[in-house]
mmCIF file of C-alpha atoms and ligand atoms in Angstrom:
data_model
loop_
_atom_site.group_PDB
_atom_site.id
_atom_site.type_symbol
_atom_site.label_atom_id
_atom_site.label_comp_id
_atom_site.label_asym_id
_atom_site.label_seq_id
_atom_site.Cartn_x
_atom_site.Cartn_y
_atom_site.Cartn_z
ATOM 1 C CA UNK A 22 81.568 77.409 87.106
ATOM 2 C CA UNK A 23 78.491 78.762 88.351
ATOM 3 C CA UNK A 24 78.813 81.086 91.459
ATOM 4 C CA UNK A 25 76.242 80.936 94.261
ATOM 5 C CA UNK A 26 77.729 82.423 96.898
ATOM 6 C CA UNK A 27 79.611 85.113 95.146
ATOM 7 C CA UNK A 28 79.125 88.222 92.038
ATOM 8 C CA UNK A 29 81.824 88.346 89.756
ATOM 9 C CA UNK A 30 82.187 91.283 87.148
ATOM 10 C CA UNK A 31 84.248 92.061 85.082
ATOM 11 C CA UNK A 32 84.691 95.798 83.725
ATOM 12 C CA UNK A 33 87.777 97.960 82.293
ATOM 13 C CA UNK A 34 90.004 95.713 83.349
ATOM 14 C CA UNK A 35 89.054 95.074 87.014
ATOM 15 C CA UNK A 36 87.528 92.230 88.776
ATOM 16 C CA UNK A 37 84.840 92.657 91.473
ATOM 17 C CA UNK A 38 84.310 90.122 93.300
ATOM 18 C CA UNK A 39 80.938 90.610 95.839
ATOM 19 C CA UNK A 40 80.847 88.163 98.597
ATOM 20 C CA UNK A 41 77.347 86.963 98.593
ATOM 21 C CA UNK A 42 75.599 85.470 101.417
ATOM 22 C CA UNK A 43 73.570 88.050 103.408
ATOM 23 C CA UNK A 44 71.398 85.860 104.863
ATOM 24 C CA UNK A 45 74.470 84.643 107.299
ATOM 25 C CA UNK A 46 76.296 88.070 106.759
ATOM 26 C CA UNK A 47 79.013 86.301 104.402
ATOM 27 C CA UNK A 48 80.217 84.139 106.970
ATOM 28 C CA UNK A 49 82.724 81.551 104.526
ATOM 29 C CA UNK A 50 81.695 77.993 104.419
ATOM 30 C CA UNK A 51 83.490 75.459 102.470
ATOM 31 C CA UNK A 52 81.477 77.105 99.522
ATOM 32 C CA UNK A 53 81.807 80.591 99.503
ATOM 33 C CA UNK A 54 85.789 80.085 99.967
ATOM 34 C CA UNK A 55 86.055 77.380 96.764
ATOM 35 C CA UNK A 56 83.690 79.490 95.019
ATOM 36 C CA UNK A 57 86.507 82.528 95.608
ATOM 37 C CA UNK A 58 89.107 80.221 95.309
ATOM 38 C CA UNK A 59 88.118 79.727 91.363
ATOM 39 C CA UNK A 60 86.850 82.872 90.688
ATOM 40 C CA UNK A 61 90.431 84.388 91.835
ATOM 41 C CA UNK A 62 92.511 81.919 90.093
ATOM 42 C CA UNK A 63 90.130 82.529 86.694
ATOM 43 C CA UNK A 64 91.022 86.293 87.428
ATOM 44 C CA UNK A 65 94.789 85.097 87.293
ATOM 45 C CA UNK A 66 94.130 83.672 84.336
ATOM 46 C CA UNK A 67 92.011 85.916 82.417
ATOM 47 C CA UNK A 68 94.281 88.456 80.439
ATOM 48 C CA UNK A 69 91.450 91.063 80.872
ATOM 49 C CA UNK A 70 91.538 91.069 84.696
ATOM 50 C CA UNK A 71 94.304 93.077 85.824
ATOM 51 C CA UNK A 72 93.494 94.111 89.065
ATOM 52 C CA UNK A 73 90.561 92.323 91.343
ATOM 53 C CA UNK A 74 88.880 94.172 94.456
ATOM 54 C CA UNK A 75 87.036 91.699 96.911
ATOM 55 C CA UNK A 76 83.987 93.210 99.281
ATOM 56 C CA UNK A 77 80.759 92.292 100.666
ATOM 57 C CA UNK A 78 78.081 94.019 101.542
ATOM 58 C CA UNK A 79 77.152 97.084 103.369
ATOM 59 C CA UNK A 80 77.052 95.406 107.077
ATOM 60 C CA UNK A 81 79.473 92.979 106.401
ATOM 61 C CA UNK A 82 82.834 92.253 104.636
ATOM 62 C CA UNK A 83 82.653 88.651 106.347
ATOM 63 C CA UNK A 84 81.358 87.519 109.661
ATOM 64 C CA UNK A 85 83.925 85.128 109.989
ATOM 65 C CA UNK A 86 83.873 81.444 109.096
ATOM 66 C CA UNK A 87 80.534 79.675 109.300
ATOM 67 C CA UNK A 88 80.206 78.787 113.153
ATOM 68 C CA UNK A 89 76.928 77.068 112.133
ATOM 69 C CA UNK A 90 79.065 74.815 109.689
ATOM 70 C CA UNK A 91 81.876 74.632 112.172
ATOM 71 C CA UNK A 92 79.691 73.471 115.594
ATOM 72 C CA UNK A 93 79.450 69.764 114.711
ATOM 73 C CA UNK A 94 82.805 69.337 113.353
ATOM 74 C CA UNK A 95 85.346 67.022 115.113
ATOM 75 C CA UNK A 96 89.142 67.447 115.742
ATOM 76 C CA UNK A 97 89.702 64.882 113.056
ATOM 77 C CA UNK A 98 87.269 66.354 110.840
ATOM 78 C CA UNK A 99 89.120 69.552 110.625
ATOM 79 C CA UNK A 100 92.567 68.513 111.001
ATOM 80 C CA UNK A 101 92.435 65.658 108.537
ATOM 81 C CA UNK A 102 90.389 67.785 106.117
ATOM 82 C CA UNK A 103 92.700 70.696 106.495
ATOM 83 C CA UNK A 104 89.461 73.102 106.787
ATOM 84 C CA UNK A 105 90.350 76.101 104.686
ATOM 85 C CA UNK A 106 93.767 75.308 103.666
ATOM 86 C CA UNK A 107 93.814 74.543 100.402
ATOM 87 C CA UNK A 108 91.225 77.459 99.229
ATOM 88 C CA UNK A 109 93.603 79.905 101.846
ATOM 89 C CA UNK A 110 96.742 78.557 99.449
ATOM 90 C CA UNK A 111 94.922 79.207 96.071
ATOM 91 C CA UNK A 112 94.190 82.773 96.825
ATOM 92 C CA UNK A 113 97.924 83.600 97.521
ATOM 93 C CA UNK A 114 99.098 82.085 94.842
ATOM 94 C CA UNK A 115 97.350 84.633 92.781
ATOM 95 C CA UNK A 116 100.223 86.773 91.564
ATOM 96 C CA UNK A 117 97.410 90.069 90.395
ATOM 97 C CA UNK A 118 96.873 92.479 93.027
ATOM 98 C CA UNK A 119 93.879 92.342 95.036
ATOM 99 C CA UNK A 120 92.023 94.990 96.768
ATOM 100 C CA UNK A 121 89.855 94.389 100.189
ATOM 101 C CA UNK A 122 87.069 97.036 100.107
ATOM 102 C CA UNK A 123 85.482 96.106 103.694
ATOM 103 C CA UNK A 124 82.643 97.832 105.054
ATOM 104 C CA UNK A 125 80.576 96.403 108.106
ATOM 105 C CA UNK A 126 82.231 93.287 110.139
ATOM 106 C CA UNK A 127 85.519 91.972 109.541
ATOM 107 C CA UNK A 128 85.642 89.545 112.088
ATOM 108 C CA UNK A 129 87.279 85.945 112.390
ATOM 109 C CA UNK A 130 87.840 84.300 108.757
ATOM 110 C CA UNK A 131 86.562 87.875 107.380
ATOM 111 C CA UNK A 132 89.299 89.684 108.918
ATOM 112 C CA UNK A 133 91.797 87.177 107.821
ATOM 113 C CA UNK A 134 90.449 87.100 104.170
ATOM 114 C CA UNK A 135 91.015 90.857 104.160
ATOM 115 C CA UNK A 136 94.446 90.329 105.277
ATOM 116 C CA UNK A 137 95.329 87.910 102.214
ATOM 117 C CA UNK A 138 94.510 90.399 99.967
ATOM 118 C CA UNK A 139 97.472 93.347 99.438
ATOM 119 C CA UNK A 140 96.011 95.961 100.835
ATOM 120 C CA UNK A 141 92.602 96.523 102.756
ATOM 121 C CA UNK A 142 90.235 100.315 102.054
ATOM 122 C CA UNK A 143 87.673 100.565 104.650
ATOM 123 C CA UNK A 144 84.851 102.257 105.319
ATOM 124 C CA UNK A 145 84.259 104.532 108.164
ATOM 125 C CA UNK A 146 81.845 101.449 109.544
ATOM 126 C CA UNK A 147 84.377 98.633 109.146
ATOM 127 C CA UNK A 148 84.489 97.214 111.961
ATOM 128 C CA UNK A 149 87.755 94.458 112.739
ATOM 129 C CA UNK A 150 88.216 91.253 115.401
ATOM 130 C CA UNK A 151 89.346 88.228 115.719
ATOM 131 C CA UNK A 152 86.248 86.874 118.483
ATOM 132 C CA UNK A 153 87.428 82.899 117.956
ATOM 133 C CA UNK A 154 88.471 83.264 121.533
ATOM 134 C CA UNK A 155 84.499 83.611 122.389
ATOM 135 C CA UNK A 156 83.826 80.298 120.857
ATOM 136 C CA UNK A 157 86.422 78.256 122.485
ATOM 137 C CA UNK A 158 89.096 78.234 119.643
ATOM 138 C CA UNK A 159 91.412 80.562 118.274
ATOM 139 C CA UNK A 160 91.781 82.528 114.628
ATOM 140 C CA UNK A 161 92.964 79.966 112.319
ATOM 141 C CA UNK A 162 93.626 81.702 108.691
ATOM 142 C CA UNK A 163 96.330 84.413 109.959
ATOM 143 C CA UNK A 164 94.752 86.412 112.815
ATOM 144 C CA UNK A 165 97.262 85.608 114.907
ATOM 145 C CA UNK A 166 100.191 86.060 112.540
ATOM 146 C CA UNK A 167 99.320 88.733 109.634
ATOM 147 C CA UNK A 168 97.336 90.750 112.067
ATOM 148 C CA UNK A 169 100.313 90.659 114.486
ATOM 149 C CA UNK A 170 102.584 91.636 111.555
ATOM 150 C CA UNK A 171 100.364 94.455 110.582
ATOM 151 C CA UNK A 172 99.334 96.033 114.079
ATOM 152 C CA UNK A 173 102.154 94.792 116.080
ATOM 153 C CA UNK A 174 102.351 92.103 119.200
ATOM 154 C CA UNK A 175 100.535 94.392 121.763
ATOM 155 C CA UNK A 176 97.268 95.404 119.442
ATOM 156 C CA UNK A 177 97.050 91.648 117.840
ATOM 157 C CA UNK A 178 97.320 90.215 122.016
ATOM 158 C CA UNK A 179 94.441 92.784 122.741
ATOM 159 C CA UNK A 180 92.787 91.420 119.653
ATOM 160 C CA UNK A 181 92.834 87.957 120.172
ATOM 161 C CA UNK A 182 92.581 87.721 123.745
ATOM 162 C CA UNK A 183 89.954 90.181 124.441
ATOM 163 C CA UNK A 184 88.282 89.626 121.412
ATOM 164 C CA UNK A 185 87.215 93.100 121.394
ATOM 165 C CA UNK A 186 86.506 95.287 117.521
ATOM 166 C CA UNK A 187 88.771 97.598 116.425
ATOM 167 C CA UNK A 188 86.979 100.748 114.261
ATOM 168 C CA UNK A 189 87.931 102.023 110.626
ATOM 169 C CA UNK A 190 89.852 105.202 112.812
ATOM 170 C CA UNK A 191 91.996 103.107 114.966
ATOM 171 C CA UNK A 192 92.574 100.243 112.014
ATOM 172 C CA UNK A 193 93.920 103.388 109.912
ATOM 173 C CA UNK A 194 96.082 103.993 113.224
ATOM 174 C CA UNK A 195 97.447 100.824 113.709
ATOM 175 C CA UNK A 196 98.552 100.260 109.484
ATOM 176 C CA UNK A 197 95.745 97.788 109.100
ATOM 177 C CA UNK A 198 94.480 99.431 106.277
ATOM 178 C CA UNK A 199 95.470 101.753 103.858
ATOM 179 C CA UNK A 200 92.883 104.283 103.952
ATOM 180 C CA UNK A 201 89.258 105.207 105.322
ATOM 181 C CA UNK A 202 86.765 106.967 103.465
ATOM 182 C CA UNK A 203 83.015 107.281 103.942
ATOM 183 C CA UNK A 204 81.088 104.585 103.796
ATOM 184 C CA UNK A 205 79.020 105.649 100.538
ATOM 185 C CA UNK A 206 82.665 106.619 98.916
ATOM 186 C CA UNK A 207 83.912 102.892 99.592
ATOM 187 C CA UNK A 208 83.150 101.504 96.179
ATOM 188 C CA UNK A 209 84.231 104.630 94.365
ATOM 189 C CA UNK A 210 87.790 104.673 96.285
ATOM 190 C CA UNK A 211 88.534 101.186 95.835
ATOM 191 C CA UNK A 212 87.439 100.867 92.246
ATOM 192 C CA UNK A 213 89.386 103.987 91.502
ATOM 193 C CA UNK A 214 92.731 102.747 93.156
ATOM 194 C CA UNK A 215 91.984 99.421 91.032
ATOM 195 C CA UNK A 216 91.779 101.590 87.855
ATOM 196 C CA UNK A 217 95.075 103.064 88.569
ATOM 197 C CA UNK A 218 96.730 99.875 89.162
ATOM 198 C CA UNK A 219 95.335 98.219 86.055
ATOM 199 C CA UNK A 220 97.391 101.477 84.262
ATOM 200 C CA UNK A 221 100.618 99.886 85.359
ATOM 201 C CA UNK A 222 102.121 97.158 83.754
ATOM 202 C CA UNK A 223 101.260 94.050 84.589
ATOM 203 C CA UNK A 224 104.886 92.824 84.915
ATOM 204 C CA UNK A 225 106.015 95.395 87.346
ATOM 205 C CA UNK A 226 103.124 94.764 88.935
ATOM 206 C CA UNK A 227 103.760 91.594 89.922
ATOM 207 C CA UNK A 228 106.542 92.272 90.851
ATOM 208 C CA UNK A 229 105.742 94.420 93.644
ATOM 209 C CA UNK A 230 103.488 92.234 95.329
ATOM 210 C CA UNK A 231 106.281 89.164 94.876
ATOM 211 C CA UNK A 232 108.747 91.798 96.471
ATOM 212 C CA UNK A 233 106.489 93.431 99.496
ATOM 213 C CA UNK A 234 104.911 89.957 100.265
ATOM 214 C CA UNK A 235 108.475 88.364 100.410
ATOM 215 C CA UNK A 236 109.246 90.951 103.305
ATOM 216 C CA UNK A 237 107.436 88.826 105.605
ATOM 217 C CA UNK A 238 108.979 85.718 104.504
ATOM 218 C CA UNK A 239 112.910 86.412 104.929
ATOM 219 C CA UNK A 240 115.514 88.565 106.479
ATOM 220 C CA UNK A 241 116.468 92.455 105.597
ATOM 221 C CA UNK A 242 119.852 91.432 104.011
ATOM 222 C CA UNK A 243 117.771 88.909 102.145
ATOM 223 C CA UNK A 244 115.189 91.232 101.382
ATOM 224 C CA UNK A 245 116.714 94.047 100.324
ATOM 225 C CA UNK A 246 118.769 91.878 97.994
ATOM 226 C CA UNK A 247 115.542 90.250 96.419
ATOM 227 C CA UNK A 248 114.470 93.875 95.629
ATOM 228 C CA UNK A 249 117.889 95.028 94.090
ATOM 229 C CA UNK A 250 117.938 92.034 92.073
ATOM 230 C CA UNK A 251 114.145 92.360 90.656
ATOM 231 C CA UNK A 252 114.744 96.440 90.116
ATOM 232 C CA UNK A 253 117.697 95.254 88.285
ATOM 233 C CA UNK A 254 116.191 92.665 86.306
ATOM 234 C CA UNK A 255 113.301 95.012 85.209
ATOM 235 C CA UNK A 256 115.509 96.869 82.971
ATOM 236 C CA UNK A 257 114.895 93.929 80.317
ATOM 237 C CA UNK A 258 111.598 94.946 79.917
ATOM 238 C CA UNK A 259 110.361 96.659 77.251
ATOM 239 C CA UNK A 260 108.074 98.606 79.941
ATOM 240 C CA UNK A 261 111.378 99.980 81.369
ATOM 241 C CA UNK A 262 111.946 101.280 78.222
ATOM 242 C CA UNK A 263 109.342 102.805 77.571
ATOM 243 C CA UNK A 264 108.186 104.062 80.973
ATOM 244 C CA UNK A 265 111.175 105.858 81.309
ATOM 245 C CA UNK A 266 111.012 107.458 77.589
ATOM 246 C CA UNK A 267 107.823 108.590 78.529
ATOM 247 C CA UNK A 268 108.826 110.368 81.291
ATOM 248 C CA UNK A 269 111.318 112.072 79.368
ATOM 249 C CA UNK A 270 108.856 113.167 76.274
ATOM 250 C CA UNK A 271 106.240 114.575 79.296
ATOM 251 C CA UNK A 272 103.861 111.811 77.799
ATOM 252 C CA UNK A 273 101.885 108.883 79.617
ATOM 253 C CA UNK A 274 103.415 105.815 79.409
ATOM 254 C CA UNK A 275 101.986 103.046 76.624
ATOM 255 C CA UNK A 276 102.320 99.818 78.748
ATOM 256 C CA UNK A 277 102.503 96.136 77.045
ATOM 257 C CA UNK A 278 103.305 94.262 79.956
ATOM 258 C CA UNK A 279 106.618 93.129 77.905
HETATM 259 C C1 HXC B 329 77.390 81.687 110.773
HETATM 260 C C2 HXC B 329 76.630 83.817 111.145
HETATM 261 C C3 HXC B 329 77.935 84.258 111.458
HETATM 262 C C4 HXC B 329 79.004 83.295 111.405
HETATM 263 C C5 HXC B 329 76.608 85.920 111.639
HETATM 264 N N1 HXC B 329 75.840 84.896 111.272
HETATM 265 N N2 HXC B 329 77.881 85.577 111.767
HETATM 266 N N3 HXC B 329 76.356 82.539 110.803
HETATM 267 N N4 HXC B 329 78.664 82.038 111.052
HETATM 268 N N5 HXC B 329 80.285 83.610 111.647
HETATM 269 C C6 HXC B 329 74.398 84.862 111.030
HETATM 270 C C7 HXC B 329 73.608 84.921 112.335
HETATM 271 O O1 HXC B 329 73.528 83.648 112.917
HETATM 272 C C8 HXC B 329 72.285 85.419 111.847
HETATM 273 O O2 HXC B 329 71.582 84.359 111.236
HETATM 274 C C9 HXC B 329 72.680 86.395 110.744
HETATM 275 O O3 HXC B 329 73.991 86.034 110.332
HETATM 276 C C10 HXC B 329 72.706 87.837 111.208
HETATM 277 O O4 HXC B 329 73.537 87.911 112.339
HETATM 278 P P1 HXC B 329 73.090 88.540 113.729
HETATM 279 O O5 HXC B 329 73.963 87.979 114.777
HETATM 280 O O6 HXC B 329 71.604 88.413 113.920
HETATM 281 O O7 HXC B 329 73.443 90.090 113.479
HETATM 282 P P2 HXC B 329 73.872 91.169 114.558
HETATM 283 O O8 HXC B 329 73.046 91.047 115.802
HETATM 284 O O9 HXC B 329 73.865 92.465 113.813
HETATM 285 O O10 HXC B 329 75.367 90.788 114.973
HETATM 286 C C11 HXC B 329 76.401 90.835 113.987
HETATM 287 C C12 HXC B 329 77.685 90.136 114.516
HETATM 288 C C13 HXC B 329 77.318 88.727 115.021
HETATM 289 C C14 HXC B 329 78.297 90.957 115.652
HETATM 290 C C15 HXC B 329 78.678 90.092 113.370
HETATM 291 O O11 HXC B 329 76.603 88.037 113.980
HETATM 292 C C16 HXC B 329 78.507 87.873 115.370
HETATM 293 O O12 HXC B 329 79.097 88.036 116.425
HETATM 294 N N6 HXC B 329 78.850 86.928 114.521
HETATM 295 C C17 HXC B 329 79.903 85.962 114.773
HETATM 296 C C18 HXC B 329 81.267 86.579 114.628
HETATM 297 C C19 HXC B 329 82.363 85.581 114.929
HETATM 298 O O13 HXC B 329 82.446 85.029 116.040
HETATM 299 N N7 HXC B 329 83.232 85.315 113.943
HETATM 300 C C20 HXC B 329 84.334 84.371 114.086
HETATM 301 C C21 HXC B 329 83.944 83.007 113.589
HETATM 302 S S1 HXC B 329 85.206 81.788 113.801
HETATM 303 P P3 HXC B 329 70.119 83.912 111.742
HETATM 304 O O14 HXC B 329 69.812 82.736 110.866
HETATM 305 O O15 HXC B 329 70.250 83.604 113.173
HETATM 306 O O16 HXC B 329 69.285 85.118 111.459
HETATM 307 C C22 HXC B 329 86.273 82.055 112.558
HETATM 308 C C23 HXC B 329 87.459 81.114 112.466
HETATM 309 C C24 HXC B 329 88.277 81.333 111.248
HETATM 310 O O17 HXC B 329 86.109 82.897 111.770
HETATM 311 C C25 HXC B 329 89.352 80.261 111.080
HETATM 312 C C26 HXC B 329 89.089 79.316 109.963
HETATM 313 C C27 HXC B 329 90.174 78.314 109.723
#
C-alpha cells in the first residue's frame, strides 16, 4: 500500500513511522489512521521490524482528530460507522513495542494515539490536552480513561474539563511520559531506546507489553498471577537459556527469539 499521509522506514531493525500531514498539523482523518493502521500491522508482520517509534513533526505529534472532517458528521454517521474504532483496535493488537516520540501538540486524538503506544518520550515543547470539551464533545479514543489511568482522576478532570495543555515538565510529573529531553535530542533518544529494545528478544518482549498492558485490564491477584505464570513459562525458551549463560560467561547475550 502506498502511504500518503504517513513516512515509513525501515532501518536496523526499527520502524519509524512519521505522521505526515503538516498542512493540518497531523490532525487523523479516516486516512491518516488506516494508513497507520496497515503500516503498524505490516510492522507486526515484518520479521525485520522489531521495535516501531511513531512521531510527527516538529510542531505537532497530532492536533487531534480532523475537526474539519468531523463538523458535518451526524450522530448516526459516527455511531453507526464506529469513527475510529476499528483502526484504534488494529493498533493494539500489535504485539511489537511501540515508541511515541511527540514533540509540538498532543492534543485530542493526538494525545490519545500517544497513549496507545507503550510508552510516550517527549520533547521539552510537547505540549498535551484533551480540548474536545471546546468543541461541544468529549475525547473519544481514551482521554478520558488511559489519561486518567496514567495521571490520575484529579489531573485527567482538570484535563478534560478545563481543557487546558499540560507541558513536557509537568507530563514527566504526572507519569505521562517516560522521559523529556530537548527538543533537537528527541529523535536521537527515542531511536536509541528503540535500538536497545530491538537487542532483546523478541519473545520476552512481547511478553512484557502482554504483561504491563494486562495491568489495566484485571485485578492484582489476577495480575500478579499472569506475571508469575509468563516468568515461569519463559524458562522454555531457548533465550532463557542463553541470556542467563551469558550473564554468567560476562558476555552479551546472542538472542534468537526461540
Ligand atoms: C483539522 C486542524 C486541526 C484539527 C489544526 N488544524 N488542528 N485541522 N483538525 N484538529 C489546522 C488548522 O485549521 C490550520 O489549517 C492548520 O492546521 C494550522 O493550525 P493553526 O490553528 O493555524 O495553528 P496554531 O495557531 O499554531 O494553533 C495550533 C493549535 C490549534 C493550538 C494546535 O490548531 C488547535 O487548537 N487545533 C485544534 C485542537 C483540538 O481541538 N483537537 C481536538 C480535536 S477533537 P488552515 O487550513 O486553517 O491553515 C478530537 C476527538 C478525538 O481529537 C476522538 C476521536 C474518536
Amino acid at each position: 500500500m502506498a502511504y500518503e499521509t504517513i513516512i515509513v522506514e525501515v532501518e536496523d531493525h526499527v520502524a519509524l513511522i512519521t505522521l505526515n500531514r503538516p498542512n493540518a498539523l497531523n490532525a487523523l482523518n479516516d486516512q491518516l489512521l488506516g494508513e497507520l493502521a496497515d503500516a503498524l500491522t505490516g510492522c507486526q508482520n515484518n520479521e525485520k521490524v522489531r521495535c516501531i517509534v511513531i512521531t510527527g513533526s516538529e510542531k505537532a505529534f497530532a492536533a487531534g482528530a480532523d475537526i474539519k472532517m468531523m463538523s458535518e458528521k451526524s450522530f448516526v454517521d459516527v455511531f453507526a460507522g464506529d469513527l475510529f474504532t476499528p483502526e484504534s483496535e488494529q493498533i493494539l493488537r500489535v504485539r511489537k513495542p511501540i515508541i511515541a516520540a511527540v514533540s509540538g501538540y498532543a492534543l485530542g486524538g493526538g494525545c490519545e494515539l500517544a497513549m496507545m503506544c507503550d510508552f510516550i518520550i517527549a520533547s521539552d515543547t510537547a505540549k498535551f490536552g484533551q480540548p474536545e470539551i471546546n468543541l461541544g464533545v468529549v475525547a473519544g479514543l481514551g482521554g478520558t480513561q488511559r489519561l486518567t489511568r496514567a495521571i490520575g482522576k484529579a489531573k485527567a478532570m482538570d484535563m478534560n474539563l478545563t481543557g487546558r495543555f499540560m507541558d513536557a515538565e509537568e507530563a514527566e510529573r504526572s507519569g505521562l511520559v517516560s522521559r523529556v529531553v530537548p527538543a533537537k535530542k528527541l529523535m536521537e533518544e527515542a531511536m536509541g531506546a528503540a535500538q536497545k529494545i530491538a537487542e532483546k528478544s523478541m519473545i520476552t518482549v512481547m511478553v512484557v507489553k502482554e504483561a504491563v498492558n494486562r495491568s489495566f485490564e484485571t485485578t492484582l491477584r489476577e495480575g500478579l498471577l499472569f506475571e508469575r505464570r509468563v516468568f515461569h513459562s519463559l524458562f522454555a525458551s531457548e533465550d532463557q537459556k542463553e541470556g542467563m549463560a551469558a550473564f554468567m560467561e560476562k558476555r552479551t547475550p546472542q538472542f534468537r527469539d526461540r
